[in-house]
């Protein structure tokens, strides 16, 4: 098992530093999402479990026949895995549940702030985002978006790494133009003055 922190492992995966591992994770994730777009989650889970069970039973029978023919006493082929502790440590559960709770509470406070219009500009931006999401939802379902996000997560870092100067140049141009337009709108519309930073 890798002793690296999980953030480094994720970065290594999406930057394809270990192409074999990244390929397996990307392929398995994409296969799962495509399967879910065709079948129900119950069917997909049942088929995956059935395939895994078929492989392990076949391997167990194969090793048993091989041991009988060679008259060896190797024992159960999965003995090493059967003796391992597979329980989840309580301290790990507490650690991640506290982190998750912190994120949930932060999200709830931010949604309260946006829906109760603590800052008019931020609430209008949030409303525009929700309006855009209605159009995205009309074109794509959730699984299609998940597939696109997965492909993007595995493709974008490599593309950006190879073409960083060009992407940064065009991003700077677009970002500057958007800031100019937003500044002009905020100057002309009463109540939308920019916050003092």
Short mmCIF file of C-alpha atoms in Angstrom, two decimals:
data_model
loop_
_atom_site.label_atom_id
_atom_site.label_comp_id
_atom_site.label_asym_id
_atom_site.label_seq_id
_atom_site.Cartn_x
_atom_site.Cartn_y
_atom_site.Cartn_z
CA UNK A 1 0.00 0.00 0.00
CA UNK A 2 1.25 3.48 -0.81
CA UNK A 3 2.39 5.56 2.14
CA UNK A 4 1.72 8.82 0.25
CA UNK A 5 -1.12 11.11 1.36
CA UNK A 6 -4.35 10.59 -0.57
CA UNK A 7 -4.10 14.04 -2.20
CA UNK A 8 -0.78 13.08 -3.80
CA UNK A 9 -2.26 9.79 -4.96
CA UNK A 10 -5.17 11.63 -6.64
CA UNK A 11 -2.79 14.12 -8.29
CA UNK A 12 -0.65 11.24 -9.56
CA UNK A 13 -3.78 9.58 -10.98
CA UNK A 14 -5.15 12.59 -12.87
CA UNK A 15 -1.72 13.65 -14.17
CA UNK A 16 -1.15 10.08 -15.44
CA UNK A 17 2.20 9.75 -13.61
CA UNK A 18 1.60 5.99 -13.35
CA UNK A 19 -0.16 5.32 -16.64
CA UNK A 20 -1.18 1.77 -15.79
CA UNK A 21 -2.86 2.73 -12.50
CA UNK A 22 -4.48 5.84 -14.03
CA UNK A 23 -5.74 3.79 -16.96
CA UNK A 24 -7.29 1.19 -14.68
CA UNK A 25 -9.00 3.81 -12.48
CA UNK A 26 -10.21 5.84 -15.46
CA UNK A 27 -11.37 2.77 -17.40
CA UNK A 28 -13.15 1.20 -14.44
CA UNK A 29 -14.85 4.49 -13.51
CA UNK A 30 -15.92 5.15 -17.08
CA UNK A 31 -17.18 1.57 -17.47
CA UNK A 32 -19.18 1.91 -14.24
CA UNK A 33 -20.77 5.20 -15.33
CA UNK A 34 -21.58 3.89 -18.80
CA UNK A 35 -23.08 0.75 -17.25
CA UNK A 36 -25.21 2.88 -14.94
CA UNK A 37 -26.51 4.82 -17.94
CA UNK A 38 -27.79 1.54 -19.46
CA UNK A 39 -28.83 -0.51 -16.40
CA UNK A 40 -30.10 0.23 -12.91
CA UNK A 41 -27.62 0.52 -10.05
CA UNK A 42 -28.95 -2.72 -8.55
CA UNK A 43 -28.29 -4.60 -11.79
CA UNK A 44 -24.82 -3.10 -12.19
CA UNK A 45 -23.84 -3.98 -8.59
CA UNK A 46 -25.24 -7.49 -8.98
CA UNK A 47 -23.39 -8.08 -12.28
CA UNK A 48 -20.10 -6.77 -10.88
CA UNK A 49 -20.45 -8.93 -7.75
CA UNK A 50 -21.40 -11.97 -9.86
CA UNK A 51 -18.39 -11.46 -12.13
CA UNK A 52 -16.07 -11.14 -9.11
CA UNK A 53 -17.58 -14.24 -7.50
CA UNK A 54 -17.20 -16.21 -10.75
CA UNK A 55 -13.52 -15.28 -10.98
CA UNK A 56 -12.77 -16.18 -7.35
CA UNK A 57 -14.66 -19.50 -7.50
CA UNK A 58 -12.94 -20.43 -10.77
CA UNK A 59 -9.53 -19.55 -9.33
CA UNK A 60 -10.25 -21.54 -6.13
CA UNK A 61 -11.29 -24.63 -8.15
CA UNK A 62 -8.28 -24.24 -10.48
CA UNK A 63 -5.86 -24.05 -7.54
CA UNK A 64 -7.55 -27.05 -5.89
CA UNK A 65 -7.19 -29.16 -9.03
CA UNK A 66 -3.58 -27.98 -9.45
CA UNK A 67 -2.79 -28.95 -5.85
CA UNK A 68 -4.40 -32.37 -6.32
CA UNK A 69 -2.45 -33.06 -9.52
CA UNK A 70 0.87 -31.84 -8.11
CA UNK A 71 0.12 -33.39 -4.68
CA UNK A 72 1.18 -30.17 -2.91
CA UNK A 73 -0.14 -28.73 0.34
CA UNK A 74 -0.27 -25.01 -0.43
CA UNK A 75 -3.62 -24.57 1.29
CA UNK A 76 -6.34 -22.07 0.48
CA UNK A 77 -5.27 -19.69 -2.34
CA UNK A 78 -6.90 -16.70 -0.59
CA UNK A 79 -5.57 -17.54 2.89
CA UNK A 80 -3.50 -14.34 3.07
CA UNK A 81 -6.57 -12.20 2.38
CA UNK A 82 -8.83 -14.21 4.68
CA UNK A 83 -6.50 -13.58 7.62
CA UNK A 84 -6.27 -9.81 7.08
CA UNK A 85 -8.31 -7.45 9.23
CA UNK A 86 -10.84 -5.71 7.00
CA UNK A 87 -12.58 -3.64 9.67
CA UNK A 88 -12.63 0.14 9.47
CA UNK A 89 -10.86 1.74 12.44
CA UNK A 90 -13.15 3.86 14.62
CA UNK A 91 -10.69 6.77 14.80
CA UNK A 92 -10.62 6.95 10.99
CA UNK A 93 -14.42 7.08 10.89
CA UNK A 94 -14.47 9.84 13.50
CA UNK A 95 -11.80 11.84 11.66
CA UNK A 96 -13.59 11.78 8.32
CA UNK A 97 -17.05 12.26 9.80
CA UNK A 98 -15.82 15.42 11.55
CA UNK A 99 -14.32 16.70 8.30
CA UNK A 100 -17.53 15.87 6.43
CA UNK A 101 -19.64 17.56 9.12
CA UNK A 102 -17.51 20.70 8.85
CA UNK A 103 -18.05 20.81 5.07
CA UNK A 104 -21.81 20.22 5.43
CA UNK A 105 -22.12 23.01 8.01
CA UNK A 106 -20.10 25.40 5.85
CA UNK A 107 -22.32 24.58 2.86
CA UNK A 108 -25.51 25.11 4.85
CA UNK A 109 -24.29 28.50 6.12
CA UNK A 110 -23.31 29.56 2.60
CA UNK A 111 -26.70 28.50 1.18
CA UNK A 112 -28.48 30.37 3.98
CA UNK A 113 -26.41 33.47 3.17
CA UNK A 114 -27.22 33.21 -0.55
CA UNK A 115 -30.94 32.40 -0.25
CA UNK A 116 -31.59 35.04 2.42
CA UNK A 117 -29.75 37.68 0.34
CA UNK A 118 -27.11 38.76 2.82
CA UNK A 119 -25.15 40.17 -0.14
CA UNK A 120 -27.23 41.16 -3.17
CA UNK A 121 -24.42 40.70 -5.71
CA UNK A 122 -23.55 37.20 -4.50
CA UNK A 123 -27.22 36.17 -4.49
CA UNK A 124 -27.66 37.45 -8.05
CA UNK A 125 -24.56 35.53 -9.15
CA UNK A 126 -25.97 32.42 -7.47
CA UNK A 127 -29.31 32.96 -9.22
CA UNK A 128 -27.53 33.27 -12.57
CA UNK A 129 -25.66 30.03 -11.86
CA UNK A 130 -28.93 28.25 -11.02
CA UNK A 131 -30.52 29.62 -14.20
CA UNK A 132 -27.58 28.32 -16.28
CA UNK A 133 -27.89 24.95 -14.52
CA UNK A 134 -31.54 24.69 -15.63
CA UNK A 135 -30.36 24.89 -19.24
CA UNK A 136 -27.57 22.40 -18.65
CA UNK A 137 -30.09 20.06 -16.99
CA UNK A 138 -32.36 20.33 -20.02
CA UNK A 139 -29.58 19.06 -22.29
CA UNK A 140 -27.84 16.49 -20.10
CA UNK A 141 -28.86 14.07 -17.38
CA UNK A 142 -26.76 13.53 -14.25
CA UNK A 143 -24.90 10.49 -15.56
CA UNK A 144 -23.92 12.25 -18.77
CA UNK A 145 -22.53 15.12 -16.72
CA UNK A 146 -20.70 12.66 -14.44
CA UNK A 147 -19.12 10.99 -17.50
CA UNK A 148 -18.09 14.38 -18.89
CA UNK A 149 -16.63 15.41 -15.53
CA UNK A 150 -14.70 12.14 -15.26
CA UNK A 151 -13.22 12.54 -18.75
CA UNK A 152 -12.44 16.18 -17.97
CA UNK A 153 -10.73 15.34 -14.68
CA UNK A 154 -8.44 12.85 -16.40
CA UNK A 155 -7.87 14.93 -19.58
CA UNK A 156 -7.68 18.57 -18.44
CA UNK A 157 -4.54 18.37 -16.22
CA UNK A 158 -2.50 16.75 -19.00
CA UNK A 159 -3.76 19.22 -21.62
CA UNK A 160 -3.07 22.17 -19.31
CA UNK A 161 0.38 20.87 -18.44
CA UNK A 162 1.31 20.66 -22.16
CA UNK A 163 -0.26 23.97 -23.28
CA UNK A 164 -0.05 26.07 -20.11
CA UNK A 165 1.32 29.28 -21.65
CA UNK A 166 -1.34 29.51 -24.36
CA UNK A 167 -4.17 28.64 -21.96
CA UNK A 168 -2.98 31.17 -19.37
CA UNK A 169 -2.70 33.88 -22.06
CA UNK A 170 -6.26 33.38 -23.33
CA UNK A 171 -7.64 32.93 -19.82
CA UNK A 172 -6.08 36.27 -18.82
CA UNK A 173 -7.64 38.00 -21.83
CA UNK A 174 -11.12 36.56 -21.18
CA UNK A 175 -10.89 37.19 -17.45
CA UNK A 176 -9.92 40.83 -18.02
CA UNK A 177 -12.82 41.40 -20.41
CA UNK A 178 -15.30 39.80 -18.00
CA UNK A 179 -14.03 41.99 -15.13
CA UNK A 180 -14.44 45.08 -17.32
CA UNK A 181 -18.03 44.16 -18.23
CA UNK A 182 -18.93 43.32 -14.61
CA UNK A 183 -17.35 46.60 -13.46
CA UNK A 184 -19.39 48.59 -16.00
CA UNK A 185 -22.61 46.82 -14.95
CA UNK A 186 -21.90 47.38 -11.27
CA UNK A 187 -21.19 51.08 -11.91
CA UNK A 188 -24.48 51.61 -13.78
CA UNK A 189 -26.92 49.51 -11.72
CA UNK A 190 -27.85 50.99 -8.32
CA UNK A 191 -27.27 48.64 -5.39
CA UNK A 192 -24.63 46.61 -7.21
CA UNK A 193 -21.58 48.62 -6.19
CA UNK A 194 -18.52 46.39 -5.73
CA UNK A 195 -17.57 45.44 -2.20
CA UNK A 196 -14.60 47.21 -0.65
CA UNK A 197 -11.71 44.74 -0.67
#
